[in-house]
mmCIF file with all atom_site columns, C-alpha atoms and ligand atoms in Angstrom:
data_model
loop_
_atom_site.group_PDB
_atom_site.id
_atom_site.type_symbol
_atom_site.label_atom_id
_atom_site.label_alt_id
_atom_site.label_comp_id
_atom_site.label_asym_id
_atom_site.label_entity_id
_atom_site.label_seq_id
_atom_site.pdbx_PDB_ins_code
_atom_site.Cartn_x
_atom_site.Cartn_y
_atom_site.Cartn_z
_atom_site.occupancy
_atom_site.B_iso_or_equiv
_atom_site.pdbx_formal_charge
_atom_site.auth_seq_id
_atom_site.auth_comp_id
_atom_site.auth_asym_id
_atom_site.auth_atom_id
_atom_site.pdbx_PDB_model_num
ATOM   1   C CA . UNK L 1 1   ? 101.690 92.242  122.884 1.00 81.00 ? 1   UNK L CA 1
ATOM   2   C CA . UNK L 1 2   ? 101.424 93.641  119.361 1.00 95.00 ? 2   UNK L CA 1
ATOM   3   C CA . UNK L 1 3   ? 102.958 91.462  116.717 1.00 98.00 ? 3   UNK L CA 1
ATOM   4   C CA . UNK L 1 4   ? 104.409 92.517  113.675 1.00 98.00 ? 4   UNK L CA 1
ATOM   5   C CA . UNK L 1 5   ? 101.956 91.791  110.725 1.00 98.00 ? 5   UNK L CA 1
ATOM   6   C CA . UNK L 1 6   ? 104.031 89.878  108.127 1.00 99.00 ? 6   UNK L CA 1
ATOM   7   C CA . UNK L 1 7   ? 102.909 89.075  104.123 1.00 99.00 ? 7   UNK L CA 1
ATOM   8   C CA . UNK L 1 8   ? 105.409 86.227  102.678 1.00 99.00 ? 8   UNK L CA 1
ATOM   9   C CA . UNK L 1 9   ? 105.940 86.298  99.457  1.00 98.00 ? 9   UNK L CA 1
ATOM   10  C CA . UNK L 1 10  ? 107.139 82.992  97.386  1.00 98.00 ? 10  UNK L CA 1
ATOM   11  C CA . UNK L 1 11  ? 107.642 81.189  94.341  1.00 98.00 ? 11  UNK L CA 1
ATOM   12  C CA . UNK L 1 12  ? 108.489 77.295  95.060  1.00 97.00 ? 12  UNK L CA 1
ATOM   13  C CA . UNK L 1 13  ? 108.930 75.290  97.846  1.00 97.00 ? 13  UNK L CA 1
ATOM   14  C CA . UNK L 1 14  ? 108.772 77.662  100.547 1.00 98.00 ? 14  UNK L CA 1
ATOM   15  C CA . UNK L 1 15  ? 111.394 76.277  103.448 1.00 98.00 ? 15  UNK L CA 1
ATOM   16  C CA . UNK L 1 16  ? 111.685 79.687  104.978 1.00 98.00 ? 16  UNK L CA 1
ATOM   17  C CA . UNK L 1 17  ? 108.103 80.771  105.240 1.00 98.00 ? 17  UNK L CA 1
ATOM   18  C CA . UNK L 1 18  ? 108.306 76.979  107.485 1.00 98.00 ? 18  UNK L CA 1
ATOM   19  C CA . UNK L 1 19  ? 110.936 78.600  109.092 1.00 98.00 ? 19  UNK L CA 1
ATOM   20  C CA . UNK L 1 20  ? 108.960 81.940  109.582 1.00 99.00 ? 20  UNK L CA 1
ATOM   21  C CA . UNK L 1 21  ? 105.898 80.182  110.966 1.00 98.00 ? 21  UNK L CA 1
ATOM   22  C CA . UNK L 1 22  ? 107.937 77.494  112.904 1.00 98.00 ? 22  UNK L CA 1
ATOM   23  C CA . UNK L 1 23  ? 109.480 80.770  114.827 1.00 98.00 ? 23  UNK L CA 1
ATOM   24  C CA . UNK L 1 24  ? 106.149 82.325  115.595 1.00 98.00 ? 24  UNK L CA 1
ATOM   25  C CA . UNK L 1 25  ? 104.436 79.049  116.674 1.00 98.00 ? 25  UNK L CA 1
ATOM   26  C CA . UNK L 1 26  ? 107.388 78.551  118.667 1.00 98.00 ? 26  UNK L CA 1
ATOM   27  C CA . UNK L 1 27  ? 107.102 81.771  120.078 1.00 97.00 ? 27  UNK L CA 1
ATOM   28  C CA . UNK L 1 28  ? 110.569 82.839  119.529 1.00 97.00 ? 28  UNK L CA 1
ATOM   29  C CA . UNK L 1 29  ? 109.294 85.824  116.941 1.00 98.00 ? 29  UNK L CA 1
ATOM   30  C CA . UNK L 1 30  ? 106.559 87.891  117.721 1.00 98.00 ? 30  UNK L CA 1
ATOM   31  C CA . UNK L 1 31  ? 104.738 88.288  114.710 1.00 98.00 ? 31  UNK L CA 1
ATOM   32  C CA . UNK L 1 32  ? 101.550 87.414  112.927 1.00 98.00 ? 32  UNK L CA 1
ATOM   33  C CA . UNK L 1 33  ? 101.461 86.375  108.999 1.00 98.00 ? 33  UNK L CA 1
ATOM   34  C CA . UNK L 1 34  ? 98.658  88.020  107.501 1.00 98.00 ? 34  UNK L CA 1
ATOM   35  C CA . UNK L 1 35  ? 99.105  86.741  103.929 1.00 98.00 ? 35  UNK L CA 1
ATOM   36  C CA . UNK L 1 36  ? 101.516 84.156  101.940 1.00 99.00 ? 36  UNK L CA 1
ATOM   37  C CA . UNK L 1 37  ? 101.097 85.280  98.483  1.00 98.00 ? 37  UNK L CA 1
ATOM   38  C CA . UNK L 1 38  ? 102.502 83.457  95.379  1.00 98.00 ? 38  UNK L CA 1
ATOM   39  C CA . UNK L 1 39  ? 102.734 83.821  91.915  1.00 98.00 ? 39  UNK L CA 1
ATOM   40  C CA . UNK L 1 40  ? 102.561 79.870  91.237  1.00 98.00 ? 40  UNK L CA 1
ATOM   41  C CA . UNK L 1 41  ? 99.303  78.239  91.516  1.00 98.00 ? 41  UNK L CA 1
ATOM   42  C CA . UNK L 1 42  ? 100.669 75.033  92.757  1.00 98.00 ? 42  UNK L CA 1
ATOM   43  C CA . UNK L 1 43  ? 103.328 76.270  94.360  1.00 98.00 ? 43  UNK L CA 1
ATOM   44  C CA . UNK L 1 44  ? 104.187 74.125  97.485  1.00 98.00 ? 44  UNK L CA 1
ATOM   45  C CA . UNK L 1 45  ? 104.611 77.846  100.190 1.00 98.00 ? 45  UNK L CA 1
ATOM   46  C CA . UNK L 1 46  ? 101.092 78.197  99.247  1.00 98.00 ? 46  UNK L CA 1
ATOM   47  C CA . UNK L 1 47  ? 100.769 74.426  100.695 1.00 98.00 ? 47  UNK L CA 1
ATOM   48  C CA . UNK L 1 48  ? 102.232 75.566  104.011 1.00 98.00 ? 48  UNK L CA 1
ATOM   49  C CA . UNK L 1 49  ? 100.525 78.669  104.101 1.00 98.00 ? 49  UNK L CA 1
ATOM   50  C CA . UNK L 1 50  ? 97.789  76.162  104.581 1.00 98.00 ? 50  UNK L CA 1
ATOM   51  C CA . UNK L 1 51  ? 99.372  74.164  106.934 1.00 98.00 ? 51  UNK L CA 1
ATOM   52  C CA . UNK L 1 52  ? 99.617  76.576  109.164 1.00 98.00 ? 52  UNK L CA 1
ATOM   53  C CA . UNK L 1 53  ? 96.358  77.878  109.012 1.00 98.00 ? 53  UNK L CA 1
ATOM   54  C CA . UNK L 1 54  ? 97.668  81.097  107.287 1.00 98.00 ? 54  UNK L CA 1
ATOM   55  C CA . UNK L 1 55  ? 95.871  83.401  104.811 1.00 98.00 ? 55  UNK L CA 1
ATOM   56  C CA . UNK L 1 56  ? 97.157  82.433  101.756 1.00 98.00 ? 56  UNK L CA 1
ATOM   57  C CA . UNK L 1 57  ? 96.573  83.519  98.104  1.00 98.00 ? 57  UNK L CA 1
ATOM   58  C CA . UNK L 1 58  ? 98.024  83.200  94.207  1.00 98.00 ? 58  UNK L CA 1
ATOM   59  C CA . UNK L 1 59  ? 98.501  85.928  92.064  1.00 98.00 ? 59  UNK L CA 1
ATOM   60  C CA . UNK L 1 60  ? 98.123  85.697  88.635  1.00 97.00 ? 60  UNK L CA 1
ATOM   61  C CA . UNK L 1 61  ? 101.523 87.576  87.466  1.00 96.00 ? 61  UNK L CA 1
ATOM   62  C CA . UNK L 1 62  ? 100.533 88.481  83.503  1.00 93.00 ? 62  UNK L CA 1
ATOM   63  C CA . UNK L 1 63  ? 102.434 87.714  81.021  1.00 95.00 ? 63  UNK L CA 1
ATOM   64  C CA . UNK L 1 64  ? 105.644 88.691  81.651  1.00 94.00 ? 64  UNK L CA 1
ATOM   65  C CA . UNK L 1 65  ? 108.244 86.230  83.238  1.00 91.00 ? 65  UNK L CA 1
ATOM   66  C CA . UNK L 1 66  ? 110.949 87.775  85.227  1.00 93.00 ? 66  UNK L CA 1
ATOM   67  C CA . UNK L 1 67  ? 108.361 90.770  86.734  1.00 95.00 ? 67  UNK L CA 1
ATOM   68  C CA . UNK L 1 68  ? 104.692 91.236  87.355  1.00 96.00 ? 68  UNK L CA 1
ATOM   69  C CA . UNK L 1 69  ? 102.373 92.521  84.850  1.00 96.00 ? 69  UNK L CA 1
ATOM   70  C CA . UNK L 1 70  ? 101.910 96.355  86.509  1.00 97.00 ? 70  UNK L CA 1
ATOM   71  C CA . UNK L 1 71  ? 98.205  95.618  87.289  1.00 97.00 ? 71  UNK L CA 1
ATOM   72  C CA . UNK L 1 72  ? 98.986  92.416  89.099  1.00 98.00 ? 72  UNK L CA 1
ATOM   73  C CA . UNK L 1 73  ? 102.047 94.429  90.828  1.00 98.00 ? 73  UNK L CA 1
ATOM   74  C CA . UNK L 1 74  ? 98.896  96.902  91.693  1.00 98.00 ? 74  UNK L CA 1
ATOM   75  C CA . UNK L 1 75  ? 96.710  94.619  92.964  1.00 98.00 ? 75  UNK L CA 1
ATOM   76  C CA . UNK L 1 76  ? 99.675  93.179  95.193  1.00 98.00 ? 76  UNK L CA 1
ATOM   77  C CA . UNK L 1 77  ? 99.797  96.165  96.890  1.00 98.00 ? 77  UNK L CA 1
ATOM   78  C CA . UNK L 1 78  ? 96.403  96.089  97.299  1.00 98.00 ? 78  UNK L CA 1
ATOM   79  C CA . UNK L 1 79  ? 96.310  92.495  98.843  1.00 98.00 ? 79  UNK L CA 1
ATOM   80  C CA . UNK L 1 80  ? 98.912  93.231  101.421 1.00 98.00 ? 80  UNK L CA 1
ATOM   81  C CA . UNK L 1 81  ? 97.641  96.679  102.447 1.00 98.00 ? 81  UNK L CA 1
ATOM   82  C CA . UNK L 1 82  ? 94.101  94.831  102.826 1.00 98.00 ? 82  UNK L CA 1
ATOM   83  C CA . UNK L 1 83  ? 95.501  92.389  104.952 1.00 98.00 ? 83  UNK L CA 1
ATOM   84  C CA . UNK L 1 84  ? 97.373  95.190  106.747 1.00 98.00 ? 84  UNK L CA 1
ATOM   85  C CA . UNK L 1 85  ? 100.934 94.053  106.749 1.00 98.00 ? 85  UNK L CA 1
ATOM   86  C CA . UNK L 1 86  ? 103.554 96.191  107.850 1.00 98.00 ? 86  UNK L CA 1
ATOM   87  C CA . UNK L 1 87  ? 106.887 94.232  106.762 1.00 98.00 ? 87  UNK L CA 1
ATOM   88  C CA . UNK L 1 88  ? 106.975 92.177  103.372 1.00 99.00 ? 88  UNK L CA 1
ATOM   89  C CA . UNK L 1 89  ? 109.162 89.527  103.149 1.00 99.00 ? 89  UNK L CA 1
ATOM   90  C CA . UNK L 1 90  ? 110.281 87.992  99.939  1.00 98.00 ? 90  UNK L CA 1
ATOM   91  C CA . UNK L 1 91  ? 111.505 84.203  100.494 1.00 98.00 ? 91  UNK L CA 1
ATOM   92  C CA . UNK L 1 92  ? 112.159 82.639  97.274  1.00 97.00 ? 92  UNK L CA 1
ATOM   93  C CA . UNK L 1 93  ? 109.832 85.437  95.433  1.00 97.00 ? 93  UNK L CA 1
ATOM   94  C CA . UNK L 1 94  ? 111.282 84.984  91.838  1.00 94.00 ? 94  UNK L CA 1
ATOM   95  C CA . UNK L 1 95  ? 109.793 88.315  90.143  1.00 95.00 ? 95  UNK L CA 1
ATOM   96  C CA . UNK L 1 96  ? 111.568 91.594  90.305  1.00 95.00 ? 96  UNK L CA 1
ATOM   97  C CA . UNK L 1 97  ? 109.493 93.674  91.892  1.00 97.00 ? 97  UNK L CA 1
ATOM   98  C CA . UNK L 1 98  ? 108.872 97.665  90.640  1.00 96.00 ? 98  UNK L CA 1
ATOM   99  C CA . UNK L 1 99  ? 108.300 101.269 91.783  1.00 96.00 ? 99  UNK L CA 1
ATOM   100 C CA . UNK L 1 100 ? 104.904 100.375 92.845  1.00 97.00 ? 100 UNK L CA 1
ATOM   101 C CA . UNK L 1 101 ? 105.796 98.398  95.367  1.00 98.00 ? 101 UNK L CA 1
ATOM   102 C CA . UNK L 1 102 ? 108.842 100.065 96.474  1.00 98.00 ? 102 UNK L CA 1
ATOM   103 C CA . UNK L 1 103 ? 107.100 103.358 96.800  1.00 98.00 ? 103 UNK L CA 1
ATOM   104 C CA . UNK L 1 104 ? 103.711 101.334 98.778  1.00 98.00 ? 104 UNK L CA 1
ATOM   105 C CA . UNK L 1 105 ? 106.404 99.892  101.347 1.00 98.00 ? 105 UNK L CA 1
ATOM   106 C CA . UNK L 1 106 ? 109.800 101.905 101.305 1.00 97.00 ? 106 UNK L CA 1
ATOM   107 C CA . UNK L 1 107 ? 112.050 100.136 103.796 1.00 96.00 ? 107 UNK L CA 1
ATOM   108 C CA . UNK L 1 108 ? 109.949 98.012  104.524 1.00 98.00 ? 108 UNK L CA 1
ATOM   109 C CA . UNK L 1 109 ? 110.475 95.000  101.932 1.00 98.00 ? 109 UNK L CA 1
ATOM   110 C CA . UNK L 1 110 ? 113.120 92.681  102.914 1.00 98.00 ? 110 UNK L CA 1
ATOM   111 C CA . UNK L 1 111 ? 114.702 89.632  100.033 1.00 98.00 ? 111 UNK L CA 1
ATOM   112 C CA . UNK L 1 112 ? 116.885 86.765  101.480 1.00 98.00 ? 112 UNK L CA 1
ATOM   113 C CA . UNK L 1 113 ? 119.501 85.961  99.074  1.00 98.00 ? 113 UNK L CA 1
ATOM   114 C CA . UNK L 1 114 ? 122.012 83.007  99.238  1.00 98.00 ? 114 UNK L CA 1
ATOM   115 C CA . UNK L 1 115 ? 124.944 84.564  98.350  1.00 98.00 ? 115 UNK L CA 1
ATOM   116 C CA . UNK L 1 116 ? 127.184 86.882  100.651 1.00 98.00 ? 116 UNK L CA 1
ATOM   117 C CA . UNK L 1 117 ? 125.902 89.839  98.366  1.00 98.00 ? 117 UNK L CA 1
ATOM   118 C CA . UNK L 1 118 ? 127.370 91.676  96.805  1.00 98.00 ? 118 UNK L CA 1
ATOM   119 C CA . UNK L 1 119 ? 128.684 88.414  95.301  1.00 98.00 ? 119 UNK L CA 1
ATOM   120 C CA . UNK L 1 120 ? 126.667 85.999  92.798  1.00 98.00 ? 120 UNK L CA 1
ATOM   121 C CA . UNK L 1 121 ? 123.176 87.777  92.566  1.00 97.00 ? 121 UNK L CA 1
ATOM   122 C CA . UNK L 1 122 ? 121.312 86.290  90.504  1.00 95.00 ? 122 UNK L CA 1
ATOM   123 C CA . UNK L 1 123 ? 119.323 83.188  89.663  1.00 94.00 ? 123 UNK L CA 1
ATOM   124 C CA . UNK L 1 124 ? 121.447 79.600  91.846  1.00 96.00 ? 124 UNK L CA 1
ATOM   125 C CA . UNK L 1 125 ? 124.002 81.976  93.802  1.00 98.00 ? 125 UNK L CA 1
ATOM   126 C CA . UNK L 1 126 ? 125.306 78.413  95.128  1.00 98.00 ? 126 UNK L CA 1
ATOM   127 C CA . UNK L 1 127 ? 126.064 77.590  91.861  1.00 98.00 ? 127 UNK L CA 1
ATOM   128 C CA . UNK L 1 128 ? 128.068 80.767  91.417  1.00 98.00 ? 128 UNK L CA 1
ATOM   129 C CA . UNK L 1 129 ? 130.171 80.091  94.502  1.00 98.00 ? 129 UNK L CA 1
ATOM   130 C CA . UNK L 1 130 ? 130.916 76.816  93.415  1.00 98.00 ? 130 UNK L CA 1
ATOM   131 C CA . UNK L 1 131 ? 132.180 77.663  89.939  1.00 97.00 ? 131 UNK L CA 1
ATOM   132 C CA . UNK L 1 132 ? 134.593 80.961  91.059  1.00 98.00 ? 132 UNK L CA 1
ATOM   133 C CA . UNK L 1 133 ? 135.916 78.002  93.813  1.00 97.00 ? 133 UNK L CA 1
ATOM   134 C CA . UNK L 1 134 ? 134.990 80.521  96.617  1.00 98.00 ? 134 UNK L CA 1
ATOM   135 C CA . UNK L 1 135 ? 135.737 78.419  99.936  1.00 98.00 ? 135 UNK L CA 1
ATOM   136 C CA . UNK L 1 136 ? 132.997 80.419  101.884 1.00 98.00 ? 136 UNK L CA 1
ATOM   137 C CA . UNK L 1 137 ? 129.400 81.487  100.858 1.00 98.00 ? 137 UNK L CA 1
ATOM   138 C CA . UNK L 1 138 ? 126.540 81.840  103.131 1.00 98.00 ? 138 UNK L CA 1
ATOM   139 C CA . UNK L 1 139 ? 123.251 84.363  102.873 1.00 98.00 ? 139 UNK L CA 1
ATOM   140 C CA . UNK L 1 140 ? 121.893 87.504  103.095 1.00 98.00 ? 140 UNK L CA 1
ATOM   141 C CA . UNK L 1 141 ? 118.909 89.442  104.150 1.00 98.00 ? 141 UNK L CA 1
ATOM   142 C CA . UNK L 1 142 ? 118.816 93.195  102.687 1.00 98.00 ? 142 UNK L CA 1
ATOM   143 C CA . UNK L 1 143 ? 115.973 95.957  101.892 1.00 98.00 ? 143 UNK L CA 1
ATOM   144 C CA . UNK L 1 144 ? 114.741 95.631  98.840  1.00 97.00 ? 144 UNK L CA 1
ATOM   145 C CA . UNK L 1 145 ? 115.764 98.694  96.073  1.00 95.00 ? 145 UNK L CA 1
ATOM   146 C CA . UNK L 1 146 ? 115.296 98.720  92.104  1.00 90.00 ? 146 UNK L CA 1
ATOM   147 C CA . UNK L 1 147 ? 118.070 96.539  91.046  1.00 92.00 ? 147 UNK L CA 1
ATOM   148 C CA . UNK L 1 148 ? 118.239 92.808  91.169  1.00 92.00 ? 148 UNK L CA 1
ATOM   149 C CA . UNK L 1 149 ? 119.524 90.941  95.139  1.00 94.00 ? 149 UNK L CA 1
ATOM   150 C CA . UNK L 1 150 ? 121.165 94.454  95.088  1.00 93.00 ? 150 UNK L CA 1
ATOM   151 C CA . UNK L 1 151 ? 119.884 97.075  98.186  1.00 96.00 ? 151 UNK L CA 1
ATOM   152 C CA . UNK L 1 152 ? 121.063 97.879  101.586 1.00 98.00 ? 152 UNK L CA 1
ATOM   153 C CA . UNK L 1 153 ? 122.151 94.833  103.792 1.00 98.00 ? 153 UNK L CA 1
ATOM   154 C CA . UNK L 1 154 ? 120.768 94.369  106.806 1.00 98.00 ? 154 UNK L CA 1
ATOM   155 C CA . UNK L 1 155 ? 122.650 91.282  108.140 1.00 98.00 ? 155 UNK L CA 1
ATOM   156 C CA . UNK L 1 156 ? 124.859 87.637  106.707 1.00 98.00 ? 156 UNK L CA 1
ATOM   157 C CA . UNK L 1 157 ? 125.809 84.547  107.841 1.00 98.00 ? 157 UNK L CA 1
ATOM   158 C CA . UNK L 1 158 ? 128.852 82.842  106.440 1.00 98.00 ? 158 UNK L CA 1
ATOM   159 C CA . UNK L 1 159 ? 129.110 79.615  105.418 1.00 98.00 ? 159 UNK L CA 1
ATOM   160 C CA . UNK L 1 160 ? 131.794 76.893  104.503 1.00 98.00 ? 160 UNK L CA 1
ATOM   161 C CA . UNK L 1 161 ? 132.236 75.769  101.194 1.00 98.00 ? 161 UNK L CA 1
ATOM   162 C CA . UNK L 1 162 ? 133.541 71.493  101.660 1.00 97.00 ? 162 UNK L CA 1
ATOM   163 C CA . UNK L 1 163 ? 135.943 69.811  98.754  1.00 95.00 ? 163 UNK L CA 1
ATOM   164 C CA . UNK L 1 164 ? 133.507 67.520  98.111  1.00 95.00 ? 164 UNK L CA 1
ATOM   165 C CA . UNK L 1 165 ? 130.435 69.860  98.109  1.00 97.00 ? 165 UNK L CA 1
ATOM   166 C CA . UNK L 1 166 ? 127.773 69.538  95.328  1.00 97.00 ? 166 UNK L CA 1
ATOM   167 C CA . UNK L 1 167 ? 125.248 72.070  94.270  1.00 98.00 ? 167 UNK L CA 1
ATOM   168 C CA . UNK L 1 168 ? 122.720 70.569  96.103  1.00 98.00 ? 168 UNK L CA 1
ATOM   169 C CA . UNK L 1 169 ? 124.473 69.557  99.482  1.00 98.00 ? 169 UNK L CA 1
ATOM   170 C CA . UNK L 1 170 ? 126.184 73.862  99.557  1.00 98.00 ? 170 UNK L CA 1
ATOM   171 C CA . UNK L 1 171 ? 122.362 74.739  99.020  1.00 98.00 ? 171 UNK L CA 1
ATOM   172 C CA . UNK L 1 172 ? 121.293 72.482  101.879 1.00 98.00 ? 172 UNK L CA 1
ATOM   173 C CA . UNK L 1 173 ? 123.966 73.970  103.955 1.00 98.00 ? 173 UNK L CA 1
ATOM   174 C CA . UNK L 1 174 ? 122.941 77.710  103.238 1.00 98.00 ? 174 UNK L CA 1
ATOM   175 C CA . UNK L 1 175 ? 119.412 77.081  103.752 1.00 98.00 ? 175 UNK L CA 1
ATOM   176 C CA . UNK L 1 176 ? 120.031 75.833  107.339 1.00 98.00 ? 176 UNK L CA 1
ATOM   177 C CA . UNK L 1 177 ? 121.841 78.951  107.703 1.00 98.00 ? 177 UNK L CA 1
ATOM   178 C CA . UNK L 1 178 ? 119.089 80.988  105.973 1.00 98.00 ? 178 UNK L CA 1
ATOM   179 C CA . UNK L 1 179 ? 116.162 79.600  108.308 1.00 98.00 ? 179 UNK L CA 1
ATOM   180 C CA . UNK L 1 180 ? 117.924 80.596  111.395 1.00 98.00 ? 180 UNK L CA 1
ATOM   181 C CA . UNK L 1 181 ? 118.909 83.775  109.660 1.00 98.00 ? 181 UNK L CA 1
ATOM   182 C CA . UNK L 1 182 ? 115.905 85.059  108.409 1.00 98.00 ? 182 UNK L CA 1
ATOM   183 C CA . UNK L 1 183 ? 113.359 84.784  111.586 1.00 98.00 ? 183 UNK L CA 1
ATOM   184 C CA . UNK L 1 184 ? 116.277 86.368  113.961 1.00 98.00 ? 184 UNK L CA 1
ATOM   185 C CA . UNK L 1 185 ? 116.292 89.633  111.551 1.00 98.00 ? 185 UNK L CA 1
ATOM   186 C CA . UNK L 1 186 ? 112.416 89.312  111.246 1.00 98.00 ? 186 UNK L CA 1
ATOM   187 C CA . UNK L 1 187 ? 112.895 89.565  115.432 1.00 98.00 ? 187 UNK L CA 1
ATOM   188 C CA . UNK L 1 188 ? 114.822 93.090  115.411 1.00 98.00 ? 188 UNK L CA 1
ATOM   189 C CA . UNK L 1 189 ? 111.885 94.061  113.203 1.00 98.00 ? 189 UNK L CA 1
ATOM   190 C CA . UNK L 1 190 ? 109.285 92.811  115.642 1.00 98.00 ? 190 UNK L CA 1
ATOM   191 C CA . UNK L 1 191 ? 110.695 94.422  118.552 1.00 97.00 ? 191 UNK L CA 1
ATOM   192 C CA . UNK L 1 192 ? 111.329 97.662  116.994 1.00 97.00 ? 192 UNK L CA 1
ATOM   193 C CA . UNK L 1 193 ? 107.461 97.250  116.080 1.00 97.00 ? 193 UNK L CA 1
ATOM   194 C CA . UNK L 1 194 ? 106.332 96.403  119.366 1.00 94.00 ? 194 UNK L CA 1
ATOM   195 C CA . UNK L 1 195 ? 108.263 99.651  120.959 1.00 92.00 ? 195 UNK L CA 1
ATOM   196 C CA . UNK L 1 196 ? 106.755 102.132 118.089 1.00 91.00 ? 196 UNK L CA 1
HETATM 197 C C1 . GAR G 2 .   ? 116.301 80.554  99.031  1.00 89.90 ? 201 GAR G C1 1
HETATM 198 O O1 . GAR G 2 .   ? 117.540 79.869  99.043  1.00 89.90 ? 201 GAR G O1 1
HETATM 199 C C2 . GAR G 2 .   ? 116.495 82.023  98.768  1.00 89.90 ? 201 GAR G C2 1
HETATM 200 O O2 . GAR G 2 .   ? 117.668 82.513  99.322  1.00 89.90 ? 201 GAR G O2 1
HETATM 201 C C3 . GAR G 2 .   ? 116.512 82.073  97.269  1.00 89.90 ? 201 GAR G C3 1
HETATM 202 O O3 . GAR G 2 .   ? 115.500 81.171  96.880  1.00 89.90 ? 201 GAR G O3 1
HETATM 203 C C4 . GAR G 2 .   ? 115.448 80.120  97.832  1.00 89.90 ? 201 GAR G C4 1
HETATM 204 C C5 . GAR G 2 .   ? 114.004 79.900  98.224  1.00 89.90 ? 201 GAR G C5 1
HETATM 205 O O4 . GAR G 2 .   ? 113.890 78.763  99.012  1.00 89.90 ? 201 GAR G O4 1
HETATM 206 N N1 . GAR G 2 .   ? 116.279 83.390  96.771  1.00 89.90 ? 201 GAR G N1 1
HETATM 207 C C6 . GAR G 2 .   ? 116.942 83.934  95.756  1.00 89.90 ? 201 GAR G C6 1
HETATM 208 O O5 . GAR G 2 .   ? 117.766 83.341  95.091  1.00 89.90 ? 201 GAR G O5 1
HETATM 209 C C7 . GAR G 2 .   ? 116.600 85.393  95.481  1.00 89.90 ? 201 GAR G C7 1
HETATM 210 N N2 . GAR G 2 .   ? 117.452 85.924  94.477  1.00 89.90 ? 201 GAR G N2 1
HETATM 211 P P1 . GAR G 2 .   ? 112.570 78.426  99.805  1.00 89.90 ? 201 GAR G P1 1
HETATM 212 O O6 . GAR G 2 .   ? 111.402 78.532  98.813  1.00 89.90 ? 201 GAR G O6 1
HETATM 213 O O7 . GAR G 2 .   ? 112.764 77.020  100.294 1.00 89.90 ? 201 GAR G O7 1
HETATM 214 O O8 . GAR G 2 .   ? 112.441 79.421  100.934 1.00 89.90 ? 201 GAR G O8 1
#
């Protein structure tokens, strides 16, 4: 038994870190979360974190908005190398993140997006779909590289978009895709962990 040390990195309300944990307490994913980190104090992840008993921290970002201020992207990589984690996994992290980080973990950052990328990345994919009257979306999960919902994918699941769908009922529909998604590629990670 050796699980895969996970850190979880978030932004809002933090449905697939549930997901995440759900799997592991479940057993279905063999893996251990060592750290939910987010850059909003009152961000409700970090409230789950807690839930679950997890390690959980906030990370003052600086005072830039769409990235982390380098020393907070610094002392990032110092959080999750303390707490030993050997995949990161952004769910719902809304900062770009930078060479620092890439270079700390390379390959070894993953980013769910809810899009089938390369189409709509960017900030409310769902939104996207909706508006170029796409008739099937879905997610994806992909390594994390320089540019924005943008590096090597690792796997997708489609979904339907219905006549009468709104924003909100498509991005209900993805995430139910995403949260069975997510913890099945977090799996193939685990058991390529537990055989190295
Ligand atoms: C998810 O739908 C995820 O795909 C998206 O943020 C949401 C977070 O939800 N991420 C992006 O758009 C990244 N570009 P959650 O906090 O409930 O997990």
């Amino acid at each position: 038994m050796k699980p895969i040390p996970l850190g979880i990195l978030g932004s809002g309300k933090g449905s697939n870190c549930r997901a995440i944990l759900e799997s592991i307490r479940s057993g279905s994913l063999m893996a251990e979360v060592r750290i939910v980190i987010s850059d909003v104090f009152d961000a409700p992840i970090l409230d789950i974190a807690r839930e679950f008993s997890a390690p959980n921290a906030y990370l003052p970002p600086g005072r830039f908005h769409t990235r982390l201020e380098p020393q907070a992207e610094a002392e990032l990589v110092r959080m999750l190398r303390e707490a030993g984690v050997e995949l990161v996994v952004l769910a719902g992290f809304m900062r770009v993140l930078k060479s620092l980080m890439l270079e700390a973990f390379p390959r070894r950052i993953v980013n769910i997006h809810p899009s089938l990328l390369p189409k709509f990345p960017g900030l409310e994919a769902w939104k996207q779909a909706l508006a170029a009257r796409e008739e099937v979306t879905g997610c994806t999960v992909h390594y994390l590289d320089e540019q924005i919902d943008h590096g090597e994918i690792i796997a997708q699941r489609e979904v339907p978009i219905l006549p009468n769908d709104t924003p909100e009922t498509l991005h209900a529909r993805i995430q139910i895709a995403e949260h069975e998604l997510y913890p099945a590629v977090i799996a193939e990670f685990a058991r390529k962990y537990q055989e190295s």
